[in-house]
PDB file of C-alpha atoms in Angstrom:
ATOM      1  CA  UNK A   1     103.101 112.203  55.149  1.00 50.00           C
ATOM      2  CA  UNK A   2     100.238 114.296  56.694  1.00 56.00           C
ATOM      3  CA  UNK A   3     100.489 117.991  57.151  1.00 62.00           C
ATOM      4  CA  UNK A   4     101.182 118.953  60.829  1.00 63.00           C
ATOM      5  CA  UNK A   5     100.180 122.482  60.515  1.00 70.00           C
ATOM      6  CA  UNK A   6     103.502 123.717  61.936  1.00 72.00           C
ATOM      7  CA  UNK A   7     103.264 121.726  65.045  1.00 73.00           C
ATOM      8  CA  UNK A   8     106.505 119.892  65.997  1.00 74.00           C
ATOM      9  CA  UNK A   9     106.135 116.263  66.930  1.00 75.00           C
ATOM     10  CA  UNK A  10     107.561 114.826  70.165  1.00 77.00           C
ATOM     11  CA  UNK A  11     108.067 111.453  68.240  1.00 75.00           C
ATOM     12  CA  UNK A  12     111.654 110.903  67.333  1.00 73.00           C
ATOM     13  CA  UNK A  13     111.479 107.489  65.896  1.00 68.00           C
ATOM     14  CA  UNK A  14     110.360 106.015  62.626  1.00 72.00           C
ATOM     15  CA  UNK A  15     107.146 104.182  63.471  1.00 74.00           C
ATOM     16  CA  UNK A  16     107.570 101.640  60.778  1.00 79.00           C
ATOM     17  CA  UNK A  17     110.301  99.931  62.838  1.00 82.00           C
ATOM     18  CA  UNK A  18     109.902  98.623  66.464  1.00 83.00           C
ATOM     19  CA  UNK A  19     112.338 100.577  68.772  1.00 78.00           C
ATOM     20  CA  UNK A  20     113.770  98.915  71.930  1.00 83.00           C
ATOM     21  CA  UNK A  21     111.993 100.128  75.131  1.00 83.00           C
ATOM     22  CA  UNK A  22     113.611 102.985  77.112  1.00 82.00           C
ATOM     23  CA  UNK A  23     114.935 102.130  80.506  1.00 84.00           C
ATOM     24  CA  UNK A  24     112.551 103.014  83.400  1.00 81.00           C
ATOM     25  CA  UNK A  25     113.141 106.484  84.794  1.00 83.00           C
ATOM     26  CA  UNK A  26     114.363 106.755  88.408  1.00 86.00           C
ATOM     27  CA  UNK A  27     111.548 108.046  90.573  1.00 87.00           C
ATOM     28  CA  UNK A  28     112.483 110.857  92.900  1.00 85.00           C
ATOM     29  CA  UNK A  29     111.484 109.731  96.389  1.00 85.00           C
ATOM     30  CA  UNK A  30     110.891 112.447  99.043  1.00 84.00           C
ATOM     31  CA  UNK A  31     109.671 112.818 102.715  1.00 81.00           C
ATOM     32  CA  UNK A  32     108.207 116.130 101.831  1.00 79.00           C
ATOM     33  CA  UNK A  33     105.718 117.385  99.236  1.00 80.00           C
ATOM     34  CA  UNK A  34     106.990 118.563  95.814  1.00 83.00           C
ATOM     35  CA  UNK A  35     106.176 122.301  95.166  1.00 82.00           C
ATOM     36  CA  UNK A  36     103.364 123.083  92.772  1.00 84.00           C
ATOM     37  CA  UNK A  37     103.590 125.564  89.852  1.00 83.00           C
ATOM     38  CA  UNK A  38      99.939 126.431  89.544  1.00 84.00           C
ATOM     39  CA  UNK A  39      96.736 126.691  91.460  1.00 82.00           C
ATOM     40  CA  UNK A  40      94.824 123.292  91.696  1.00 85.00           C
ATOM     41  CA  UNK A  41      97.779 121.376  90.390  1.00 89.00           C
ATOM     42  CA  UNK A  42      97.357 117.874  91.587  1.00 92.00           C
ATOM     43  CA  UNK A  43     100.155 116.951  94.067  1.00 91.00           C
ATOM     44  CA  UNK A  44     102.979 114.885  92.590  1.00 91.00           C
ATOM     45  CA  UNK A  45     103.416 111.357  94.192  1.00 92.00           C
ATOM     46  CA  UNK A  46     106.623 111.432  96.288  1.00 90.00           C
ATOM     47  CA  UNK A  47     107.343 107.692  96.053  1.00 91.00           C
ATOM     48  CA  UNK A  48     107.508 104.873  93.578  1.00 90.00           C
ATOM     49  CA  UNK A  49     104.165 103.293  92.575  1.00 92.00           C
ATOM     50  CA  UNK A  50     105.437 100.483  90.372  1.00 90.00           C
ATOM     51  CA  UNK A  51     103.072  97.323  91.113  1.00 91.00           C
ATOM     52  CA  UNK A  52     100.423  99.470  92.496  1.00 93.00           C
ATOM     53  CA  UNK A  53      96.902  98.451  91.405  1.00 95.00           C
ATOM     54  CA  UNK A  54      94.189 101.072  90.491  1.00 95.00           C
ATOM     55  CA  UNK A  55      91.328  99.406  88.737  1.00 95.00           C
ATOM     56  CA  UNK A  56      87.516  99.137  89.156  1.00 93.00           C
ATOM     57  CA  UNK A  57      87.994  96.603  91.876  1.00 94.00           C
ATOM     58  CA  UNK A  58      90.880  97.776  93.908  1.00 95.00           C
ATOM     59  CA  UNK A  59      92.808 101.016  94.563  1.00 96.00           C
ATOM     60  CA  UNK A  60      96.080 100.509  96.385  1.00 95.00           C
ATOM     61  CA  UNK A  61      96.591 104.273  96.958  1.00 96.00           C
ATOM     62  CA  UNK A  62      93.600 104.178  99.407  1.00 95.00           C
ATOM     63  CA  UNK A  63      95.385 101.619 101.624  1.00 95.00           C
ATOM     64  CA  UNK A  64      97.502 104.436 102.922  1.00 95.00           C
ATOM     65  CA  UNK A  65      95.854 107.725 101.840  1.00 95.00           C
ATOM     66  CA  UNK A  66      92.200 107.193 102.842  1.00 95.00           C
ATOM     67  CA  UNK A  67      90.974 109.160 105.766  1.00 94.00           C
ATOM     68  CA  UNK A  68      90.643 105.914 107.729  1.00 94.00           C
ATOM     69  CA  UNK A  69      94.366 104.925 107.293  1.00 95.00           C
ATOM     70  CA  UNK A  70      96.389 107.995 106.535  1.00 94.00           C
ATOM     71  CA  UNK A  71      97.361 108.823 110.122  1.00 95.00           C
ATOM     72  CA  UNK A  72      98.484 105.124 110.691  1.00 96.00           C
ATOM     73  CA  UNK A  73     100.829 105.323 107.801  1.00 93.00           C
ATOM     74  CA  UNK A  74     101.949 108.959 108.128  1.00 90.00           C
ATOM     75  CA  UNK A  75     100.505 109.485 104.601  1.00 91.00           C
ATOM     76  CA  UNK A  76      98.699 112.589 103.186  1.00 91.00           C
ATOM     77  CA  UNK A  77      94.904 112.213 103.311  1.00 94.00           C
ATOM     78  CA  UNK A  78      93.092 112.484 100.087  1.00 94.00           C
ATOM     79  CA  UNK A  79      91.391 115.798  99.622  1.00 93.00           C
ATOM     80  CA  UNK A  80      87.849 116.440 100.747  1.00 94.00           C
ATOM     81  CA  UNK A  81      87.174 117.422  97.118  1.00 93.00           C
ATOM     82  CA  UNK A  82      87.587 113.737  96.170  1.00 95.00           C
ATOM     83  CA  UNK A  83      84.223 113.016  98.044  1.00 96.00           C
ATOM     84  CA  UNK A  84      82.079 115.195  95.677  1.00 96.00           C
ATOM     85  CA  UNK A  85      80.680 113.621  92.569  1.00 94.00           C
ATOM     86  CA  UNK A  86      80.434 115.378  89.039  1.00 94.00           C
ATOM     87  CA  UNK A  87      77.044 116.896  90.193  1.00 96.00           C
ATOM     88  CA  UNK A  88      78.530 118.313  93.341  1.00 95.00           C
ATOM     89  CA  UNK A  89      76.848 116.004  95.588  1.00 96.00           C
ATOM     90  CA  UNK A  90      78.752 114.813  98.676  1.00 96.00           C
ATOM     91  CA  UNK A  91      79.303 111.141  99.006  1.00 95.00           C
ATOM     92  CA  UNK A  92      80.359 108.963 101.925  1.00 94.00           C
ATOM     93  CA  UNK A  93      83.265 107.426 100.007  1.00 93.00           C
ATOM     94  CA  UNK A  94      85.535 108.634  97.202  1.00 95.00           C
ATOM     95  CA  UNK A  95      83.425 109.713  94.278  1.00 95.00           C
ATOM     96  CA  UNK A  96      83.828 107.435  91.144  1.00 93.00           C
ATOM     97  CA  UNK A  97      85.114 110.419  89.066  1.00 93.00           C
ATOM     98  CA  UNK A  98      88.010 110.735  91.625  1.00 94.00           C
ATOM     99  CA  UNK A  99      88.669 107.035  92.249  1.00 95.00           C
ATOM    100  CA  UNK A 100      91.379 106.661  89.652  1.00 96.00           C
ATOM    101  CA  UNK A 101      94.160 108.549  91.202  1.00 95.00           C
ATOM    102  CA  UNK A 102      96.690 108.105  88.382  1.00 94.00           C
ATOM    103  CA  UNK A 103      94.623 110.200  86.020  1.00 93.00           C
ATOM    104  CA  UNK A 104      95.822 113.205  87.837  1.00 94.00           C
ATOM    105  CA  UNK A 105      98.603 112.260  90.216  1.00 94.00           C
ATOM    106  CA  UNK A 106     102.032 111.106  88.890  1.00 91.00           C
ATOM    107  CA  UNK A 107     105.271 110.366  90.469  1.00 91.00           C
ATOM    108  CA  UNK A 108     108.189 112.880  89.872  1.00 88.00           C
ATOM    109  CA  UNK A 109     110.925 111.193  87.785  1.00 86.00           C
ATOM    110  CA  UNK A 110     114.501 112.214  87.317  1.00 84.00           C
ATOM    111  CA  UNK A 111     114.430 112.968  83.621  1.00 85.00           C
ATOM    112  CA  UNK A 112     114.866 115.901  81.215  1.00 85.00           C
ATOM    113  CA  UNK A 113     111.640 117.604  79.804  1.00 82.00           C
ATOM    114  CA  UNK A 114     110.342 116.375  76.445  1.00 82.00           C
ATOM    115  CA  UNK A 115     110.177 120.008  75.451  1.00 84.00           C
ATOM    116  CA  UNK A 116     111.762 123.063  76.627  1.00 87.00           C
ATOM    117  CA  UNK A 117     109.341 125.652  77.944  1.00 86.00           C
ATOM    118  CA  UNK A 118     109.454 128.909  79.773  1.00 89.00           C
ATOM    119  CA  UNK A 119     106.500 128.504  82.078  1.00 85.00           C
ATOM    120  CA  UNK A 120     106.640 130.661  85.226  1.00 84.00           C
ATOM    121  CA  UNK A 121     104.512 129.980  88.255  1.00 82.00           C
ATOM    122  CA  UNK A 122     102.260 132.708  89.428  1.00 76.00           C
ATOM    123  CA  UNK A 123     103.872 135.114  91.995  1.00 77.00           C
ATOM    124  CA  UNK A 124     101.888 133.723  94.967  1.00 74.00           C
ATOM    125  CA  UNK A 125     103.490 130.279  94.464  1.00 70.00           C
ATOM    126  CA  UNK A 126     107.098 131.442  94.026  1.00 68.00           C
TER     127      UNK A 126
END
């Protein structure tokens, strides 16, 4: 067994056996935005995204959240920051480094934290 350096693992199962898959967590749906705990925290997704496709050929999120379609669907428009590439150059469409929404944005699930923590948001966000 490898030395962990005093770091606890979140893994609670024996990897030599195949465990049954956990039940899918219930997504918390909301008509309002979830609060953020730190500056520049990506907004949480307030709806279920099961079945959404986000790959190099299609991004289902943009069907509602693009600047062109957001008002039609009453959706939040993607941030203007998503139109700047990694070199800071403004583009006419979503920058490739911001195209894969699910790298930063996730739905809020009704579940318990994997690890307890005592994080406190900055005073300006309380």
